[in-house]
PDB file of C-alpha atoms in Angstrom:
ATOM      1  CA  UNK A   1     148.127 114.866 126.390  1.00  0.00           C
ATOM      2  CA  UNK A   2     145.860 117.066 128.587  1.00  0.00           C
ATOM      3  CA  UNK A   3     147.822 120.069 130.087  1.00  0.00           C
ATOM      4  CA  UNK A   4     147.339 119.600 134.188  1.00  0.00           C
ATOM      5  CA  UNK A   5     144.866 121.978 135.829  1.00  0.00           C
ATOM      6  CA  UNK A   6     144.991 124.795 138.324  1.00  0.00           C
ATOM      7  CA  UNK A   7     143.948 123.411 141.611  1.00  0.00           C
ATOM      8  CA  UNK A   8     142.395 125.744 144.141  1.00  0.00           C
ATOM      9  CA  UNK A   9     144.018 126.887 147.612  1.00  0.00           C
ATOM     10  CA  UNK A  10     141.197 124.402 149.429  1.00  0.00           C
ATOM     11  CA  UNK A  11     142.163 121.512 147.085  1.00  0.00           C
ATOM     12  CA  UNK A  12     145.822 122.108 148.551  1.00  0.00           C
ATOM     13  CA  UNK A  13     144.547 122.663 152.102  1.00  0.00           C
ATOM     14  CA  UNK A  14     142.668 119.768 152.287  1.00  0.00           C
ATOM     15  CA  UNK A  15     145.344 117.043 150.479  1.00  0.00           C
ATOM     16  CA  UNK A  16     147.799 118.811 153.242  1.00  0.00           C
ATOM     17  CA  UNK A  17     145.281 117.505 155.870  1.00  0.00           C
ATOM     18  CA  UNK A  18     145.532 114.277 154.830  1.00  0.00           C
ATOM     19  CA  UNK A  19     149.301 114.112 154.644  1.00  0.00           C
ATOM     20  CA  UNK A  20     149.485 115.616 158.100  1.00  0.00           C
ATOM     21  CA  UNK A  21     146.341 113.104 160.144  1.00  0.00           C
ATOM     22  CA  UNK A  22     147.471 110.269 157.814  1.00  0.00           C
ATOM     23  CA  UNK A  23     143.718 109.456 156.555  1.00  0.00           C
ATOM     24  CA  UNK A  24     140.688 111.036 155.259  1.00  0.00           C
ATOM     25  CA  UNK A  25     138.771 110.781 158.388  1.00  0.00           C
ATOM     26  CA  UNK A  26     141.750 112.484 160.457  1.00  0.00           C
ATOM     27  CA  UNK A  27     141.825 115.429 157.795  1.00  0.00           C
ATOM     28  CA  UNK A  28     137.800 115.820 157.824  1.00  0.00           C
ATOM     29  CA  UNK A  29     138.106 116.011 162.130  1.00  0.00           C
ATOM     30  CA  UNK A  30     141.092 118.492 161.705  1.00  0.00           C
ATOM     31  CA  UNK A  31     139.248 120.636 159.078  1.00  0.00           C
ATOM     32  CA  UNK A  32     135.705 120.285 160.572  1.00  0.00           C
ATOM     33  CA  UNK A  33     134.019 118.814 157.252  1.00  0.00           C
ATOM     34  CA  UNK A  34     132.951 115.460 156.335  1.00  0.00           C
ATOM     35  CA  UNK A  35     134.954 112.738 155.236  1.00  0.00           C
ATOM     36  CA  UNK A  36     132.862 111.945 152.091  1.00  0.00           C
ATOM     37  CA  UNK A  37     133.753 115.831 151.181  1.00  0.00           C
ATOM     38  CA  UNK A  38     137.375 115.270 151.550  1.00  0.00           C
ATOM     39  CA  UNK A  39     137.115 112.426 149.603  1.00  0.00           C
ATOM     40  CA  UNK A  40     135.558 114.366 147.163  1.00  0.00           C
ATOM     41  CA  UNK A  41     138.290 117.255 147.208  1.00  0.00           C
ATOM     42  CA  UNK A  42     140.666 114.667 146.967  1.00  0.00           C
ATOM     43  CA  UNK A  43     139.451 113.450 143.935  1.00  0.00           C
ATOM     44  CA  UNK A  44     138.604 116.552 142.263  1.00  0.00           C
ATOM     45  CA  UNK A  45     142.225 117.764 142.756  1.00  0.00           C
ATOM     46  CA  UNK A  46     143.350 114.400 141.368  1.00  0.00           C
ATOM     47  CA  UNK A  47     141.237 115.012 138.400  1.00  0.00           C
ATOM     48  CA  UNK A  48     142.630 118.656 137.866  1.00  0.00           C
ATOM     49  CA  UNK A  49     146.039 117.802 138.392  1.00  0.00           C
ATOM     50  CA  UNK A  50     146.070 114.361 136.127  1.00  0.00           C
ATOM     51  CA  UNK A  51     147.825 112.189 138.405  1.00  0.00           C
ATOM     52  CA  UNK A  52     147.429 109.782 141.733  1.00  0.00           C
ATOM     53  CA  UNK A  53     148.054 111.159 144.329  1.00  0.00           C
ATOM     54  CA  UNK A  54     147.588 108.040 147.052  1.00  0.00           C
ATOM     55  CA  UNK A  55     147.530 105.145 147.258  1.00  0.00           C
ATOM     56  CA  UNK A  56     144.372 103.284 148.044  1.00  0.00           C
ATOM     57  CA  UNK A  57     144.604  99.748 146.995  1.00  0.00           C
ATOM     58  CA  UNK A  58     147.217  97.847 148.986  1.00  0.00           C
ATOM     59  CA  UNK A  59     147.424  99.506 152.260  1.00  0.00           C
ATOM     60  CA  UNK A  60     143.928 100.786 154.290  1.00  0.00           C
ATOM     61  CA  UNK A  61     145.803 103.969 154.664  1.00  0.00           C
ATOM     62  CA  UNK A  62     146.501 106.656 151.817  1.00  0.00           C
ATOM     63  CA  UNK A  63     150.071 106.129 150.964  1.00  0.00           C
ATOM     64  CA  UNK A  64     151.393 108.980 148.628  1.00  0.00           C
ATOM     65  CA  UNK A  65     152.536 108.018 145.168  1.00  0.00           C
ATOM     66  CA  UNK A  66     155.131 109.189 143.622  1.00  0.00           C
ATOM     67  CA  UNK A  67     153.696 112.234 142.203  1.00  0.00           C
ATOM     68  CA  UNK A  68     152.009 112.758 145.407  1.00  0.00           C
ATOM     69  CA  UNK A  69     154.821 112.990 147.006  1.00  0.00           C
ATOM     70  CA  UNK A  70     156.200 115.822 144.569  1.00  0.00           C
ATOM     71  CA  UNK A  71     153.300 117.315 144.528  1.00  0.00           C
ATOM     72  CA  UNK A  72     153.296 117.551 148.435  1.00  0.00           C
ATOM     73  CA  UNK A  73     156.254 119.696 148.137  1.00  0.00           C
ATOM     74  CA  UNK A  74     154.957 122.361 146.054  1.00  0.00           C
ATOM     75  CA  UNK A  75     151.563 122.484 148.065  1.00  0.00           C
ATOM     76  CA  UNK A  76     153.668 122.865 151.041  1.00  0.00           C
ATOM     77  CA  UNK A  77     155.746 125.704 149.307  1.00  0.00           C
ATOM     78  CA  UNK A  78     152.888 127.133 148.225  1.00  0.00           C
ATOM     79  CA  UNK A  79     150.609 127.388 151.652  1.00  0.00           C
ATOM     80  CA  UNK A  80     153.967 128.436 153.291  1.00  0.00           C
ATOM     81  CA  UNK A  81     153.693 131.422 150.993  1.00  0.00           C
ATOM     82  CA  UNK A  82     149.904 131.899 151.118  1.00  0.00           C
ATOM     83  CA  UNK A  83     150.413 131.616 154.835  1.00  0.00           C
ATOM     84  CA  UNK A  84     153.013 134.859 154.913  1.00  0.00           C
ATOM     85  CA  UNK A  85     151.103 136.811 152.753  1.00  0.00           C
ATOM     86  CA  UNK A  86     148.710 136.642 155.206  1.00  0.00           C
ATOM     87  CA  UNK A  87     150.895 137.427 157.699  1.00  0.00           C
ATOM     88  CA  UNK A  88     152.076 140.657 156.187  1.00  0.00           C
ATOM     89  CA  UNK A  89     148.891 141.778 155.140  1.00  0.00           C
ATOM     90  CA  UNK A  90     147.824 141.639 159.081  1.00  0.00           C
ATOM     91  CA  UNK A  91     150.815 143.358 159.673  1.00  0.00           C
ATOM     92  CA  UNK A  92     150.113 145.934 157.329  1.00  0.00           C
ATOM     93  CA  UNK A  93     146.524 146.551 158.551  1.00  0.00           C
ATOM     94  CA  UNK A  94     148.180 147.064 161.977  1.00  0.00           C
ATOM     95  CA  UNK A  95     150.455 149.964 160.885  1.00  0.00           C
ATOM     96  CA  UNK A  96     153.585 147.123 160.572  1.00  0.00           C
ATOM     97  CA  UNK A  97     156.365 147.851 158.154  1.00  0.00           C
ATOM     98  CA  UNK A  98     156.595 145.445 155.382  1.00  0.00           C
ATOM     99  CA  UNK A  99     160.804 145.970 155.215  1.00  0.00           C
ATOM    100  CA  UNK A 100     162.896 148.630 156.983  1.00  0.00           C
ATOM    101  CA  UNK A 101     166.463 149.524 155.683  1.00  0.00           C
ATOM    102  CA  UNK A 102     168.866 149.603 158.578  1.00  0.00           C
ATOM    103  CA  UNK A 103     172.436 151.261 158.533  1.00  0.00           C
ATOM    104  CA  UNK A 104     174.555 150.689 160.973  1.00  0.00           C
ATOM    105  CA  UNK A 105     177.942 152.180 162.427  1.00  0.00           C
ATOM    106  CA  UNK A 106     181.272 149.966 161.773  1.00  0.00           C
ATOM    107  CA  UNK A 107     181.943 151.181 165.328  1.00  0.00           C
ATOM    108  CA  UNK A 108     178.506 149.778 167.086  1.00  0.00           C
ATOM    109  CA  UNK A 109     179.719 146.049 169.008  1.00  0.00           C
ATOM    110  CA  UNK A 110     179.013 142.877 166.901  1.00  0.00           C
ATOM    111  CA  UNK A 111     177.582 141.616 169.827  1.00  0.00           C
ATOM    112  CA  UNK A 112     174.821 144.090 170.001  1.00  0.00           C
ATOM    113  CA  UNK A 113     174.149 143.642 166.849  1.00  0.00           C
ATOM    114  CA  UNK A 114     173.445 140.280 166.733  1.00  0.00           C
ATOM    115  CA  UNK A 115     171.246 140.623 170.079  1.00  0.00           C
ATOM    116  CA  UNK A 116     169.254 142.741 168.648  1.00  0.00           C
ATOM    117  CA  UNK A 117     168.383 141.164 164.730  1.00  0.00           C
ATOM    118  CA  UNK A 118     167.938 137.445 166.837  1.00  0.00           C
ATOM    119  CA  UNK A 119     165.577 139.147 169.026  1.00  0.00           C
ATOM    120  CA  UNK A 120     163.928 141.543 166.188  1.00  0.00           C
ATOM    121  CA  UNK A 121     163.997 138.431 163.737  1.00  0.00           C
ATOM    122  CA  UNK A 122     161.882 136.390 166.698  1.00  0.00           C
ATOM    123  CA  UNK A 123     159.908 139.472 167.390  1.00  0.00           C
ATOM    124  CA  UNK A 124     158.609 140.865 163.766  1.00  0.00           C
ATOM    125  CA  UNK A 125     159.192 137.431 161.163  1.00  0.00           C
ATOM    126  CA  UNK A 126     157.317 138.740 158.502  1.00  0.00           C
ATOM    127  CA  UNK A 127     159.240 141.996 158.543  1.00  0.00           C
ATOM    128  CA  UNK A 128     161.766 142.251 155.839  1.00  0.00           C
ATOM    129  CA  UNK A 129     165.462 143.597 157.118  1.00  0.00           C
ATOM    130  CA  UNK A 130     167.751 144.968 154.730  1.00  0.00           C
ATOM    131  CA  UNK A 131     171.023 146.277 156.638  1.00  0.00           C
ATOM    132  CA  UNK A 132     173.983 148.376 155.881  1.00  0.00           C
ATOM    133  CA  UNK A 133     177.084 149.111 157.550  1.00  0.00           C
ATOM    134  CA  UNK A 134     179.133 152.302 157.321  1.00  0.00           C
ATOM    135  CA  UNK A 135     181.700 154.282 158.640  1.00  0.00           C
ATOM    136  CA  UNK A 136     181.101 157.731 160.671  1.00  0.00           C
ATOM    137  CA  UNK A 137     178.811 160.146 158.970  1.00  0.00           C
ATOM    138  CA  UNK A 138     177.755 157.265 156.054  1.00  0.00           C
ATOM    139  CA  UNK A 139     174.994 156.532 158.195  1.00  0.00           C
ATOM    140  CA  UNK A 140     173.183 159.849 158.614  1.00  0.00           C
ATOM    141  CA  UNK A 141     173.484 160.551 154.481  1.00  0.00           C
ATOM    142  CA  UNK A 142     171.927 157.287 154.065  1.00  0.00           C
ATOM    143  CA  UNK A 143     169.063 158.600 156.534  1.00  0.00           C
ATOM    144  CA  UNK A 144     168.976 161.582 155.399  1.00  0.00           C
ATOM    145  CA  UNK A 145     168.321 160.164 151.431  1.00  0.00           C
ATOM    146  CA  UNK A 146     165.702 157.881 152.695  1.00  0.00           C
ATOM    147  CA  UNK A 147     168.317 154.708 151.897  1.00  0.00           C
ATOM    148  CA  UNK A 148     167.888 153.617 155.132  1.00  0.00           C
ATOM    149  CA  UNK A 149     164.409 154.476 157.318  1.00  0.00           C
ATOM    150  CA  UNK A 150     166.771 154.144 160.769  1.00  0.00           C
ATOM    151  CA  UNK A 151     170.102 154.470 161.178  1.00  0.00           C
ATOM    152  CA  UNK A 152     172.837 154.265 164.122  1.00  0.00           C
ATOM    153  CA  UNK A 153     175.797 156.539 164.086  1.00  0.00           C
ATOM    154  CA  UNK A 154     178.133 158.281 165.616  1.00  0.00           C
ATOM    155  CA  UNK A 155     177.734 161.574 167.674  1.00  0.00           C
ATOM    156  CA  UNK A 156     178.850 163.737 164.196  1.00  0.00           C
ATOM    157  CA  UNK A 157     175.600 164.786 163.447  1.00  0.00           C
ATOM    158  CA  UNK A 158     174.697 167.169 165.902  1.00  0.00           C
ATOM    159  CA  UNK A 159     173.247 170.918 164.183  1.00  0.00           C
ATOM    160  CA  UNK A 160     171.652 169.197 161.530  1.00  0.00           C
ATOM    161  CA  UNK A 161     168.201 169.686 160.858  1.00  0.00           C
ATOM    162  CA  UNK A 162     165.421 167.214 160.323  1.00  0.00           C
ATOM    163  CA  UNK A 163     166.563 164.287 162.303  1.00  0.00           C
ATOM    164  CA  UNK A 164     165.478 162.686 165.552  1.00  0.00           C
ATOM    165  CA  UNK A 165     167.838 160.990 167.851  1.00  0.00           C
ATOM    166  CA  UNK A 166     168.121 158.659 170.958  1.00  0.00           C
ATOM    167  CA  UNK A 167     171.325 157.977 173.169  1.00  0.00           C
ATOM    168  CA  UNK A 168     171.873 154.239 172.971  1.00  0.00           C
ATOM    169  CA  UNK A 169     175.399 154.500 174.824  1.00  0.00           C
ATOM    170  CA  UNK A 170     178.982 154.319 173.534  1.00  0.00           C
ATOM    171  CA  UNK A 171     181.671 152.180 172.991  1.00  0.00           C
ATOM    172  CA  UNK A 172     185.255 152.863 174.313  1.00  0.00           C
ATOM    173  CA  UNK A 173     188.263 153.434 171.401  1.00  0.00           C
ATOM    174  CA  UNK A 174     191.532 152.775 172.691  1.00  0.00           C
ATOM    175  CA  UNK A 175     194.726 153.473 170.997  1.00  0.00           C
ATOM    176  CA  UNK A 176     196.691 150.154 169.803  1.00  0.00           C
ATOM    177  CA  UNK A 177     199.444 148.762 167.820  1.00  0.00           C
ATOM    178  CA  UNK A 178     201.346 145.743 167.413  1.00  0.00           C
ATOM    179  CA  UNK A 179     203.839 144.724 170.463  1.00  0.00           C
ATOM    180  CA  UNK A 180     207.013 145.127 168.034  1.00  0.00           C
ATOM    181  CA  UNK A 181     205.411 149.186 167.044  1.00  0.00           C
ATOM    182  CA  UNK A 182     208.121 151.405 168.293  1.00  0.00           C
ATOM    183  CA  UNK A 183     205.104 153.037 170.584  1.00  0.00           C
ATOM    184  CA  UNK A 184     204.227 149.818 172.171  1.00  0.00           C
ATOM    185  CA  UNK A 185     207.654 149.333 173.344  1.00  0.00           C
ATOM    186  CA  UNK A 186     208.124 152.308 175.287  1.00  0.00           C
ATOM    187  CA  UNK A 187     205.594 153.494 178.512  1.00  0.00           C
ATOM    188  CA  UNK A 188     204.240 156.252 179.131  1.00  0.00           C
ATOM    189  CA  UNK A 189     205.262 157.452 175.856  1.00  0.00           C
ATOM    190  CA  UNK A 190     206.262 161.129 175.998  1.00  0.00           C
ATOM    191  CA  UNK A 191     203.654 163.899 174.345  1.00  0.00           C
ATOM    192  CA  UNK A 192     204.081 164.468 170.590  1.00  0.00           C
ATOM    193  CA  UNK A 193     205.437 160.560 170.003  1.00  0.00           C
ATOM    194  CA  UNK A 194     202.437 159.587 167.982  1.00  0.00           C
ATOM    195  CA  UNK A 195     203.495 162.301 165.605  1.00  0.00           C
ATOM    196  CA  UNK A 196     206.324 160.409 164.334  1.00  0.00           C
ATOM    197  CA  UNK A 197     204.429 157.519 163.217  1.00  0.00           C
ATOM    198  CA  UNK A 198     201.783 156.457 160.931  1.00  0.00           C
ATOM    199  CA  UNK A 199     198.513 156.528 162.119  1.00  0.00           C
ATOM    200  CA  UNK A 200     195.845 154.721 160.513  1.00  0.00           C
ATOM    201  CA  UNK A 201     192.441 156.658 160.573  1.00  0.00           C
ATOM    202  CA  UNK A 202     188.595 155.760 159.153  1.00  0.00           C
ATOM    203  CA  UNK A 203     187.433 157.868 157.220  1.00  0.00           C
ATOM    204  CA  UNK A 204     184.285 157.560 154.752  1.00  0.00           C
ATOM    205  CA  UNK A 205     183.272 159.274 151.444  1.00  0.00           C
ATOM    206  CA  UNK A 206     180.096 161.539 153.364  1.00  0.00           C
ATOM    207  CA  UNK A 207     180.398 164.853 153.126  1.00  0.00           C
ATOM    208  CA  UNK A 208     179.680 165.175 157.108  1.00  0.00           C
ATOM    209  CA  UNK A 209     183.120 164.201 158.187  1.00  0.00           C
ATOM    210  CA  UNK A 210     185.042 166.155 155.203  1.00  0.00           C
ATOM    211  CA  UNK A 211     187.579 168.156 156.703  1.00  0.00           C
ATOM    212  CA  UNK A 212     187.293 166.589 159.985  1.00  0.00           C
ATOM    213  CA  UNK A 213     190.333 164.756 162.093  1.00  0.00           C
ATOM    214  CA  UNK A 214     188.463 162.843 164.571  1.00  0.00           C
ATOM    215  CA  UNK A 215     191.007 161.731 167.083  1.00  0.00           C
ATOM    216  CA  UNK A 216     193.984 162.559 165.124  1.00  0.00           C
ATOM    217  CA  UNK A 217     197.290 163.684 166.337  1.00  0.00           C
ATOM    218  CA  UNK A 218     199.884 162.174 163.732  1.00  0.00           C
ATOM    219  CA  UNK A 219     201.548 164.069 160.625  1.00  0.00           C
ATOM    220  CA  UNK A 220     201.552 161.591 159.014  1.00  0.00           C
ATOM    221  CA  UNK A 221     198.400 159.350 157.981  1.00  0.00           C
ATOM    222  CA  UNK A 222     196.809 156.598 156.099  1.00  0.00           C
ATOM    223  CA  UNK A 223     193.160 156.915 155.500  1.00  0.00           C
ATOM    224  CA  UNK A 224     190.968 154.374 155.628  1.00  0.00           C
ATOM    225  CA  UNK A 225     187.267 153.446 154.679  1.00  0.00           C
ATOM    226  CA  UNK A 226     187.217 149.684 156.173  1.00  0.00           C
ATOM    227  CA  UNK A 227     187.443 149.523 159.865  1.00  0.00           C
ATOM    228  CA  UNK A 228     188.326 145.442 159.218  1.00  0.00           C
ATOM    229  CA  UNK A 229     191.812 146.237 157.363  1.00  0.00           C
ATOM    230  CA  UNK A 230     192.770 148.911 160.030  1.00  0.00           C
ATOM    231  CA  UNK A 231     192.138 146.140 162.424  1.00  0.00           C
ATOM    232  CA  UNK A 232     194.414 143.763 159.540  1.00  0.00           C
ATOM    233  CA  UNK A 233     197.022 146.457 159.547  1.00  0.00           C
ATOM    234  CA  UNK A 234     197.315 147.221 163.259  1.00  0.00           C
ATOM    235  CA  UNK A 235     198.352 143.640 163.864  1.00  0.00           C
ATOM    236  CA  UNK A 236     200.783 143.235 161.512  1.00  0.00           C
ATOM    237  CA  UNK A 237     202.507 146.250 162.726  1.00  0.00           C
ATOM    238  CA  UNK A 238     201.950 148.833 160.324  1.00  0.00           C
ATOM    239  CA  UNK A 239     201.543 151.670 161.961  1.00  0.00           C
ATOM    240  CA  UNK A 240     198.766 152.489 164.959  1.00  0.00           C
ATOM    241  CA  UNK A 241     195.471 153.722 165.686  1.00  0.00           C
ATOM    242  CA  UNK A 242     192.333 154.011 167.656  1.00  0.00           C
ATOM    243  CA  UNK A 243     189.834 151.128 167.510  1.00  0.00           C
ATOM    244  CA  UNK A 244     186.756 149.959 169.360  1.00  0.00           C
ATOM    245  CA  UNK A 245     187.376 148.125 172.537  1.00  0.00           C
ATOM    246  CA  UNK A 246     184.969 145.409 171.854  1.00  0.00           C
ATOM    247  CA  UNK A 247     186.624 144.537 168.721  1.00  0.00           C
ATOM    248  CA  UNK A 248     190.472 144.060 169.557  1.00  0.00           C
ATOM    249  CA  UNK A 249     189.660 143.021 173.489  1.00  0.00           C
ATOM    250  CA  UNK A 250     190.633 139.841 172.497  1.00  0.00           C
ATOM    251  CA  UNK A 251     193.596 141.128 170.553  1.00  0.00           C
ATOM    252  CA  UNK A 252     195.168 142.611 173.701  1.00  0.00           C
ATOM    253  CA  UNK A 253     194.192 139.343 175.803  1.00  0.00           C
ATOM    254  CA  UNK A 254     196.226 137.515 173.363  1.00  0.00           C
ATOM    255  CA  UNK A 255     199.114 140.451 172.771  1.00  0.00           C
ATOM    256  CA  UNK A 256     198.333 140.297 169.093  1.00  0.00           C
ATOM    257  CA  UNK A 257     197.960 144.329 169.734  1.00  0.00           C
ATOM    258  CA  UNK A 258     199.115 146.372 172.840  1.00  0.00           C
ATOM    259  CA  UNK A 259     196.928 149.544 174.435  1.00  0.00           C
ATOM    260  CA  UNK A 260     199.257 152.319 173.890  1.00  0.00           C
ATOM    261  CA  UNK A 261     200.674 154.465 177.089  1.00  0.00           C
ATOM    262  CA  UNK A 262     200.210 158.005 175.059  1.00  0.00           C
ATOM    263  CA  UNK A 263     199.498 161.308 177.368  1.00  0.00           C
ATOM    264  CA  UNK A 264     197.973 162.903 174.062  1.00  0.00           C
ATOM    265  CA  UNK A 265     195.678 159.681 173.010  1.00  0.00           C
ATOM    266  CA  UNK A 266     194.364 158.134 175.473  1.00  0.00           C
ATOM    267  CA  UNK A 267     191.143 157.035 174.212  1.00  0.00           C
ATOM    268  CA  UNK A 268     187.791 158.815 174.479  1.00  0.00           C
ATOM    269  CA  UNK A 269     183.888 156.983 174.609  1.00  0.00           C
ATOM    270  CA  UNK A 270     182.455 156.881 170.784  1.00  0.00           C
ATOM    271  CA  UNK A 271     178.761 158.234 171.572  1.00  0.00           C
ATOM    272  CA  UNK A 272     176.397 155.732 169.459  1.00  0.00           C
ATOM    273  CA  UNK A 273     172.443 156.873 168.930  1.00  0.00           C
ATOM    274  CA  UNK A 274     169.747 155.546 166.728  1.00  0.00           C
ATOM    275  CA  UNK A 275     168.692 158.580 164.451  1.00  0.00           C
ATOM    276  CA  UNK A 276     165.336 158.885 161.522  1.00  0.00           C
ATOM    277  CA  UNK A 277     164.006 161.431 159.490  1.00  0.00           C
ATOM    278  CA  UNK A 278     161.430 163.567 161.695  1.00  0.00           C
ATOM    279  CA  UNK A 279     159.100 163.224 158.548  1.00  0.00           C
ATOM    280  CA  UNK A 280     159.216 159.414 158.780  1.00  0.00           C
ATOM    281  CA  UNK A 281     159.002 158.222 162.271  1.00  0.00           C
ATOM    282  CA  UNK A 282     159.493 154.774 162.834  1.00  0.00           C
ATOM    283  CA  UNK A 283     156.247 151.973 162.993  1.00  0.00           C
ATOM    284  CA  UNK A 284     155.861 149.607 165.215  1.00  0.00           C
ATOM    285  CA  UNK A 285     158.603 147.293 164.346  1.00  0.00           C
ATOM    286  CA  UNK A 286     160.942 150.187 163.642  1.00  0.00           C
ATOM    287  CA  UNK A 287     160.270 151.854 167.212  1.00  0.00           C
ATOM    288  CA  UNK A 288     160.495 148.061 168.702  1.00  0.00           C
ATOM    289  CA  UNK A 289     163.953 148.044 167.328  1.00  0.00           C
ATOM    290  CA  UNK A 290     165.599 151.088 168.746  1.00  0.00           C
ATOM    291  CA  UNK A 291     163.910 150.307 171.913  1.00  0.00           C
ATOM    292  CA  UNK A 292     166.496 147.270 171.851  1.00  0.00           C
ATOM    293  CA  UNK A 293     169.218 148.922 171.072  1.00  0.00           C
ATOM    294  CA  UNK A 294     168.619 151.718 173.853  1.00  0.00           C
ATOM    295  CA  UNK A 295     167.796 149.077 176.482  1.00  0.00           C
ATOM    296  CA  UNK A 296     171.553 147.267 176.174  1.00  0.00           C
ATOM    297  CA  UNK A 297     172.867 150.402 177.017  1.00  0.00           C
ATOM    298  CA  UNK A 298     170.998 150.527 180.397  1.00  0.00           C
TER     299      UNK A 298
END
């Protein structure tokens, strides 16, 4: 048996047509050709391919067969991909990034997050996202190594050559604990009381926050590198800590977690900005994207 042909992206095109106007003469008026050529195309890709792909002899309309109908699947697969290539390429003769590698702070609100990739997703669909989240200075080595062409951090960055940056607001930390914690019981704590107690703090493995206590006033500490089981152990009571408001507001609403009443703690605005290498500015997507972010902080 005859191995099937390679049909041509026209061949496809045209036997798309058809599908879509339901007959020949429908396809030839959406394509601007003759009908007797899309008959002709038709044929020809029936004759490459080694199979029927309509119908013609019990209904006046073309009717896919069987294998029409799985071959309509792969020609729609395939002009869907045809179709993005193009899509890119115009993008790419327009200065458009093909991808960009985003890290993001653990601290920045999942709300802005998600306001921002629906909008940038609507915005720039052929642009390829990959996206990273880290704790503290994580983000600026990632920039800084060219694993991520944009990056949004925290404000412990500052003296350090060879980056750009742009104030895109803050988000409030608030010191917490579970309602049973010996701190949440008592208010206003006296100074000094968060000494006596665990405090859980984020930390990360970048060498930009070694040697740095950011916010920390207890003796006695556990260190952590996932904001998500600081949140985990701050509700089931084991020890306390600062967090992002955002993320345990509805914590407090419930009482799952308490604010603490601490003279010595009381919370302090986590600055956020979008940093990138000087060397590699942003493009056109890029710059669209830390536009967004700066905008929800107006």
């Amino acid at each position: 048996m005859a191995e099937p042909g390679t049909p041509t992206f026209d061949q496809l095109a045209v036997f798309l047509a058809v599908v879509e106007t339901g007959s020949f003469a429908g396809a030839a008026r959406k394509l601007g050709r003759a009908t007797s050529v899309i008959s002709y195309s038709i044929a020809n890709l029936e004759a490459q391919l080694g199979v029927s792909l309509f119908d013609r002899d019990t209904t006046k309309k073309p009717r896919l067969t069987d294998a029409g109908r799985t071959v309509l699947g792969e020609a729609r697969s395939l002009a869907n991909g045809v179709h993005a290539l193009r899509a890119k390429v115009k993008g790419l003769l327009h200065g458009l990034e093909p991808e960009i590698h985003l890290a993001l702070d653990v601290m920045l609100p999942a709300a802005r997050v998600v306001d921002a990739l629906k909008a940038f997703n609507e915005a720039f669909p052929t642009v390829t996202l990959r996206l990273y989240v880290e704790a503290l200075g994580a983000v600026t080595q990632m920039v800084l190594n060219r694993q991520a062409s944009i990056g949004v951090s925290g404000p412990l960055d500052f003296g350090l050559d060879g980056l750009e940056r742009i104030g895109i607001g803050a988000v409030e930390l608030v010191p917490v604990a579970a309602p049973g914690h010996p701190l949440a019981r008592e208010a206003p704590n006296p100074p000094g009381a968060g000494r006596d107690h665990v405090q859980l703090v984020l930390t990360d493995r970048s060498p930009f926050t070694e040697g740095m206590d950011l916010g920390v006033i207890g003796t006695r500490t556990w260190r952590l590198a996932d904001l998500g089981a600081k949140h985990t152990l701050l509700r089931e009571g084991i020890g306390w800590g600062n967090m992002p408001l955002p993320l345990v507001q509805e914590d407090l609403d419930s009482g799952r977690l308490v604010k603490l009443d601490m003279p010595d703690a009381q919370g302090a605005p986590y600055a956020l900005q979008a940093i990138y290498r000087s060397d590699t500015p942003p493009g056109p997507a890029g710059a669209w994207l830390i536009a967004r972010f700066e905008n929800q902080a107006k």
